[in-house]
PDB file of C-alpha atoms in Angstrom:
ATOM      1  CA  UNK A 119       0.000   0.000   0.000  1.00 59.00           C
ATOM      2  CA  UNK A 120       1.401   3.366  -0.973  1.00 60.00           C
ATOM      3  CA  UNK A 121       1.316   6.513   1.171  1.00 55.00           C
ATOM      4  CA  UNK A 122      -1.271   8.033  -1.172  1.00 56.00           C
ATOM      5  CA  UNK A 123      -3.610   5.069  -0.723  1.00 57.00           C
ATOM      6  CA  UNK A 124      -3.183   5.129   3.059  1.00 54.00           C
ATOM      7  CA  UNK A 125      -3.909   8.887   3.295  1.00 54.00           C
ATOM      8  CA  UNK A 126      -6.944   8.464   1.074  1.00 55.00           C
ATOM      9  CA  UNK A 127      -8.424   5.762   3.329  1.00 54.00           C
ATOM     10  CA  UNK A 128      -7.866   7.868   6.479  1.00 55.00           C
ATOM     11  CA  UNK A 129      -9.737  10.833   5.006  1.00 57.00           C
ATOM     12  CA  UNK A 130     -12.985   8.826   4.911  1.00 60.00           C
ATOM     13  CA  UNK A 131     -12.687   7.099   8.282  1.00 63.00           C
ATOM     14  CA  UNK A 132     -15.160   7.681  11.180  1.00 73.00           C
ATOM     15  CA  UNK A 133     -14.175  10.148  13.877  1.00 80.00           C
ATOM     16  CA  UNK A 134     -14.406   9.808  17.661  1.00 87.00           C
ATOM     17  CA  UNK A 135     -17.566  11.984  17.809  1.00 91.00           C
ATOM     18  CA  UNK A 136     -20.495  13.075  15.706  1.00 92.00           C
ATOM     19  CA  UNK A 137     -23.724  15.093  15.954  1.00 94.00           C
ATOM     20  CA  UNK A 138     -27.341  14.483  15.066  1.00 95.00           C
ATOM     21  CA  UNK A 139     -30.326  16.809  15.114  1.00 97.00           C
ATOM     22  CA  UNK A 140     -33.489  15.666  16.884  1.00 96.00           C
ATOM     23  CA  UNK A 141     -36.555  17.689  15.917  1.00 96.00           C
ATOM     24  CA  UNK A 142     -39.306  17.965  18.547  1.00 92.00           C
ATOM     25  CA  UNK A 143     -42.764  19.555  18.198  1.00 91.00           C
ATOM     26  CA  UNK A 144     -44.898  19.998  21.336  1.00 90.00           C
ATOM     27  CA  UNK A 145     -48.341  21.510  20.711  1.00 92.00           C
ATOM     28  CA  UNK A 146     -49.749  24.277  22.883  1.00 90.00           C
ATOM     29  CA  UNK A 147     -52.327  22.964  25.373  1.00 93.00           C
ATOM     30  CA  UNK A 148     -55.034  24.833  27.317  1.00 94.00           C
ATOM     31  CA  UNK A 149     -57.510  22.428  28.942  1.00 95.00           C
ATOM     32  CA  UNK A 150     -59.834  23.268  31.827  1.00 95.00           C
ATOM     33  CA  UNK A 151     -62.648  21.252  33.425  1.00 92.00           C
ATOM     34  CA  UNK A 152     -64.876  22.542  36.222  1.00 92.00           C
ATOM     35  CA  UNK A 153     -66.709  19.838  38.141  1.00 90.00           C
ATOM     36  CA  UNK A 154     -68.843  19.174  41.183  1.00 87.00           C
ATOM     37  CA  UNK A 155     -67.070  16.044  42.467  1.00 80.00           C
ATOM     38  CA  UNK A 156     -63.461  14.903  42.691  1.00 77.00           C
ATOM     39  CA  UNK A 157     -62.168  11.780  41.021  1.00 70.00           C
ATOM     40  CA  UNK A 158     -64.298  12.067  37.896  1.00 68.00           C
ATOM     41  CA  UNK A 159     -64.065  13.939  34.647  1.00 66.00           C
ATOM     42  CA  UNK A 160     -67.180  12.912  32.813  1.00 66.00           C
ATOM     43  CA  UNK A 161     -69.471  15.216  30.886  1.00 66.00           C
ATOM     44  CA  UNK A 162     -72.250  14.473  33.387  1.00 64.00           C
ATOM     45  CA  UNK A 163     -70.086  15.449  36.371  1.00 65.00           C
ATOM     46  CA  UNK A 164     -68.885  18.607  34.664  1.00 66.00           C
ATOM     47  CA  UNK A 165     -72.528  19.544  34.013  1.00 63.00           C
ATOM     48  CA  UNK A 166     -73.623  18.918  37.629  1.00 76.00           C
ATOM     49  CA  UNK A 167     -74.753  22.094  39.326  1.00 81.00           C
ATOM     50  CA  UNK A 168     -73.715  23.134  42.800  1.00 88.00           C
ATOM     51  CA  UNK A 169     -76.699  23.882  45.020  1.00 90.00           C
ATOM     52  CA  UNK A 170     -77.276  26.280  47.884  1.00 91.00           C
ATOM     53  CA  UNK A 171     -80.363  26.466  50.063  1.00 90.00           C
ATOM     54  CA  UNK A 172     -80.285  29.222  52.635  1.00 92.00           C
ATOM     55  CA  UNK A 173     -81.978  28.582  55.962  1.00 92.00           C
ATOM     56  CA  UNK A 174     -84.369  31.364  56.936  1.00 92.00           C
ATOM     57  CA  UNK A 175     -83.503  33.259  60.128  1.00 94.00           C
ATOM     58  CA  UNK A 176     -85.948  32.700  62.987  1.00 95.00           C
ATOM     59  CA  UNK A 177     -85.481  35.961  64.865  1.00 96.00           C
ATOM     60  CA  UNK A 178     -86.383  39.430  63.623  1.00 96.00           C
ATOM     61  CA  UNK A 179     -83.286  41.476  62.883  1.00 95.00           C
ATOM     62  CA  UNK A 180     -81.185  38.427  61.929  1.00 96.00           C
ATOM     63  CA  UNK A 181     -79.989  37.808  58.378  1.00 96.00           C
ATOM     64  CA  UNK A 182     -79.382  34.587  56.484  1.00 96.00           C
ATOM     65  CA  UNK A 183     -76.219  32.688  57.349  1.00 96.00           C
ATOM     66  CA  UNK A 184     -73.783  31.953  54.516  1.00 96.00           C
ATOM     67  CA  UNK A 185     -73.877  28.505  52.920  1.00 96.00           C
ATOM     68  CA  UNK A 186     -70.706  26.815  51.638  1.00 96.00           C
ATOM     69  CA  UNK A 187     -70.103  23.975  49.205  1.00 94.00           C
ATOM     70  CA  UNK A 188     -67.158  22.691  47.231  1.00 94.00           C
ATOM     71  CA  UNK A 189     -66.220  21.993  43.652  1.00 93.00           C
ATOM     72  CA  UNK A 190     -63.063  21.135  41.750  1.00 93.00           C
ATOM     73  CA  UNK A 191     -61.079  22.002  38.660  1.00 95.00           C
ATOM     74  CA  UNK A 192     -58.688  20.079  36.432  1.00 94.00           C
ATOM     75  CA  UNK A 193     -56.154  21.983  34.354  1.00 96.00           C
ATOM     76  CA  UNK A 194     -53.533  21.070  31.763  1.00 96.00           C
ATOM     77  CA  UNK A 195     -51.419  23.934  30.481  1.00 96.00           C
ATOM     78  CA  UNK A 196     -48.070  24.419  28.822  1.00 93.00           C
ATOM     79  CA  UNK A 197     -46.297  27.621  27.889  1.00 92.00           C
ATOM     80  CA  UNK A 198     -43.311  28.379  25.650  1.00 88.00           C
ATOM     81  CA  UNK A 199     -39.981  26.974  26.792  1.00 82.00           C
ATOM     82  CA  UNK A 200     -37.897  29.751  28.314  1.00 77.00           C
ATOM     83  CA  UNK A 201     -40.686  32.256  27.789  1.00 71.00           C
ATOM     84  CA  UNK A 202     -42.224  34.592  30.321  1.00 78.00           C
ATOM     85  CA  UNK A 203     -45.849  33.872  29.376  1.00 87.00           C
ATOM     86  CA  UNK A 204     -48.120  32.274  31.946  1.00 93.00           C
ATOM     87  CA  UNK A 205     -51.835  31.576  31.905  1.00 95.00           C
ATOM     88  CA  UNK A 206     -54.766  32.499  34.105  1.00 97.00           C
ATOM     89  CA  UNK A 207     -58.207  31.161  34.941  1.00 97.00           C
ATOM     90  CA  UNK A 208     -60.880  33.842  34.920  1.00 98.00           C
ATOM     91  CA  UNK A 209     -64.525  33.598  35.996  1.00 98.00           C
ATOM     92  CA  UNK A 210     -67.535  35.758  35.152  1.00 97.00           C
ATOM     93  CA  UNK A 211     -71.106  35.462  36.477  1.00 97.00           C
ATOM     94  CA  UNK A 212     -74.142  36.127  34.301  1.00 96.00           C
ATOM     95  CA  UNK A 213     -76.357  37.628  37.019  1.00 92.00           C
ATOM     96  CA  UNK A 214     -76.996  37.706  40.748  1.00 94.00           C
ATOM     97  CA  UNK A 215     -80.130  38.801  42.554  1.00 93.00           C
ATOM     98  CA  UNK A 216     -80.308  41.888  44.739  1.00 95.00           C
ATOM     99  CA  UNK A 217     -78.379  41.475  47.992  1.00 95.00           C
ATOM    100  CA  UNK A 218     -76.701  38.210  46.919  1.00 96.00           C
ATOM    101  CA  UNK A 219     -72.975  37.532  47.210  1.00 97.00           C
ATOM    102  CA  UNK A 220     -71.148  34.554  45.724  1.00 97.00           C
ATOM    103  CA  UNK A 221     -67.523  34.027  46.758  1.00 98.00           C
ATOM    104  CA  UNK A 222     -65.069  31.580  45.179  1.00 98.00           C
ATOM    105  CA  UNK A 223     -61.887  30.569  47.011  1.00 98.00           C
ATOM    106  CA  UNK A 224     -59.692  28.274  44.908  1.00 98.00           C
ATOM    107  CA  UNK A 225     -56.665  26.227  45.842  1.00 97.00           C
ATOM    108  CA  UNK A 226     -53.714  27.135  43.610  1.00 96.00           C
ATOM    109  CA  UNK A 227     -52.027  24.587  41.385  1.00 96.00           C
ATOM    110  CA  UNK A 228     -48.249  24.276  41.794  1.00 94.00           C
ATOM    111  CA  UNK A 229     -46.462  27.543  41.018  1.00 92.00           C
ATOM    112  CA  UNK A 230     -49.675  29.531  40.521  1.00 95.00           C
ATOM    113  CA  UNK A 231     -51.454  32.159  42.640  1.00 96.00           C
ATOM    114  CA  UNK A 232     -55.008  31.645  43.910  1.00 97.00           C
ATOM    115  CA  UNK A 233     -57.282  34.657  44.328  1.00 98.00           C
ATOM    116  CA  UNK A 234     -60.477  34.699  46.397  1.00 98.00           C
ATOM    117  CA  UNK A 235     -63.084  36.568  44.347  1.00 98.00           C
ATOM    118  CA  UNK A 236     -66.680  37.677  44.957  1.00 98.00           C
ATOM    119  CA  UNK A 237     -69.649  38.552  42.785  1.00 98.00           C
ATOM    120  CA  UNK A 238     -72.617  40.737  43.780  1.00 96.00           C
ATOM    121  CA  UNK A 239     -75.642  41.955  41.857  1.00 94.00           C
ATOM    122  CA  UNK A 240     -73.730  45.095  40.876  1.00 95.00           C
ATOM    123  CA  UNK A 241     -70.423  43.320  40.054  1.00 96.00           C
ATOM    124  CA  UNK A 242     -70.555  40.195  37.863  1.00 96.00           C
ATOM    125  CA  UNK A 243     -67.599  41.103  35.604  1.00 97.00           C
ATOM    126  CA  UNK A 244     -64.802  38.631  34.834  1.00 97.00           C
ATOM    127  CA  UNK A 245     -62.214  38.254  37.605  1.00 98.00           C
ATOM    128  CA  UNK A 246     -58.839  36.475  37.856  1.00 98.00           C
ATOM    129  CA  UNK A 247     -59.359  33.298  39.915  1.00 98.00           C
ATOM    130  CA  UNK A 248     -55.930  31.668  39.435  1.00 98.00           C
ATOM    131  CA  UNK A 249     -52.938  33.432  37.872  1.00 96.00           C
ATOM    132  CA  UNK A 250     -49.345  32.491  36.927  1.00 95.00           C
ATOM    133  CA  UNK A 251     -50.365  29.047  35.651  1.00 96.00           C
ATOM    134  CA  UNK A 252     -47.350  27.543  33.890  1.00 93.00           C
ATOM    135  CA  UNK A 253     -46.585  24.018  32.709  1.00 94.00           C
ATOM    136  CA  UNK A 254     -48.919  21.936  34.848  1.00 95.00           C
ATOM    137  CA  UNK A 255     -51.217  18.929  34.764  1.00 97.00           C
ATOM    138  CA  UNK A 256     -53.378  18.942  37.919  1.00 96.00           C
ATOM    139  CA  UNK A 257     -56.583  17.111  38.807  1.00 94.00           C
ATOM    140  CA  UNK A 258     -59.114  17.599  41.593  1.00 93.00           C
ATOM    141  CA  UNK A 259     -57.940  21.023  42.731  1.00 96.00           C
ATOM    142  CA  UNK A 260     -60.513  22.392  45.179  1.00 96.00           C
ATOM    143  CA  UNK A 261     -62.683  25.492  44.864  1.00 97.00           C
ATOM    144  CA  UNK A 262     -64.783  26.560  47.863  1.00 97.00           C
ATOM    145  CA  UNK A 263     -68.041  28.375  47.030  1.00 97.00           C
ATOM    146  CA  UNK A 264     -69.829  30.544  49.613  1.00 97.00           C
ATOM    147  CA  UNK A 265     -73.253  32.066  48.999  1.00 96.00           C
ATOM    148  CA  UNK A 266     -75.133  34.467  51.238  1.00 96.00           C
ATOM    149  CA  UNK A 267     -76.037  38.072  51.929  1.00 97.00           C
ATOM    150  CA  UNK A 268     -73.992  40.821  50.332  1.00 95.00           C
ATOM    151  CA  UNK A 269     -73.687  42.442  53.763  1.00 94.00           C
ATOM    152  CA  UNK A 270     -74.998  41.904  57.295  1.00 93.00           C
ATOM    153  CA  UNK A 271     -77.703  44.543  56.844  1.00 93.00           C
ATOM    154  CA  UNK A 272     -78.923  43.616  53.339  1.00 92.00           C
ATOM    155  CA  UNK A 273     -81.265  40.623  53.141  1.00 94.00           C
ATOM    156  CA  UNK A 274     -80.973  38.803  49.787  1.00 94.00           C
ATOM    157  CA  UNK A 275     -83.988  38.877  47.459  1.00 94.00           C
ATOM    158  CA  UNK A 276     -85.857  35.579  47.330  1.00 93.00           C
ATOM    159  CA  UNK A 277     -85.800  33.239  44.358  1.00 90.00           C
ATOM    160  CA  UNK A 278     -88.619  32.258  42.051  1.00 84.00           C
ATOM    161  CA  UNK A 279     -92.132  33.653  42.265  1.00 83.00           C
ATOM    162  CA  UNK A 280     -92.581  32.713  45.914  1.00 85.00           C
ATOM    163  CA  UNK A 281     -89.155  31.873  47.318  1.00 86.00           C
ATOM    164  CA  UNK A 282     -89.436  28.131  46.712  1.00 87.00           C
ATOM    165  CA  UNK A 283     -87.932  27.816  43.221  1.00 90.00           C
ATOM    166  CA  UNK A 284     -84.178  27.800  42.548  1.00 89.00           C
ATOM    167  CA  UNK A 285     -82.610  30.346  40.234  1.00 90.00           C
ATOM    168  CA  UNK A 286     -79.479  29.533  38.273  1.00 91.00           C
ATOM    169  CA  UNK A 287     -76.301  31.568  38.167  1.00 93.00           C
ATOM    170  CA  UNK A 288     -74.070  30.715  35.218  1.00 94.00           C
ATOM    171  CA  UNK A 289     -70.345  30.995  35.903  1.00 95.00           C
ATOM    172  CA  UNK A 290     -68.121  31.117  32.832  1.00 96.00           C
ATOM    173  CA  UNK A 291     -64.518  29.943  33.385  1.00 96.00           C
ATOM    174  CA  UNK A 292     -61.760  30.698  30.858  1.00 97.00           C
ATOM    175  CA  UNK A 293     -58.132  29.571  30.699  1.00 97.00           C
ATOM    176  CA  UNK A 294     -56.157  32.138  28.711  1.00 94.00           C
ATOM    177  CA  UNK A 295     -52.727  33.742  28.471  1.00 91.00           C
ATOM    178  CA  UNK A 296     -51.946  36.307  31.183  1.00 84.00           C
ATOM    179  CA  UNK A 297     -51.843  39.804  29.790  1.00 66.00           C
TER     180      UNK A 297
END
């Protein structure tokens, strides 16, 4: 073998290291479920309504006592790698009767901030319930709901034609980018 042949063979030999590109695509995800019971995520459970029945005071001058119940939320969210964007869960109410107050107190998912919010007949606008939601997959995160008088001296208006029929309040939850 001549020196020219030997040099030619060495020029095409493998080296001690190499590189390869791996291409990865991860889609953006924003998923939110609001539900009445933990441990389930069925359409029926997500459609279940929370119910409040206030007990009438028995002494003149007293007001209704607040009633409390619980619900849950599931959230899956991812944001851009290395980015500063986070997401938030907002809630708006469609209507509340005169003197009513509905308060929501969520538990925060990991890394996020929970905000206790209230709605009254004069304030049903969208509010930030949970902010700074990043890359998270969380199930059965609690929300406490409290319903009662707007204040100690304002008695809530009764429901239905005679105070025996329930009225519905629609809460609209949205998972969106923080702005």
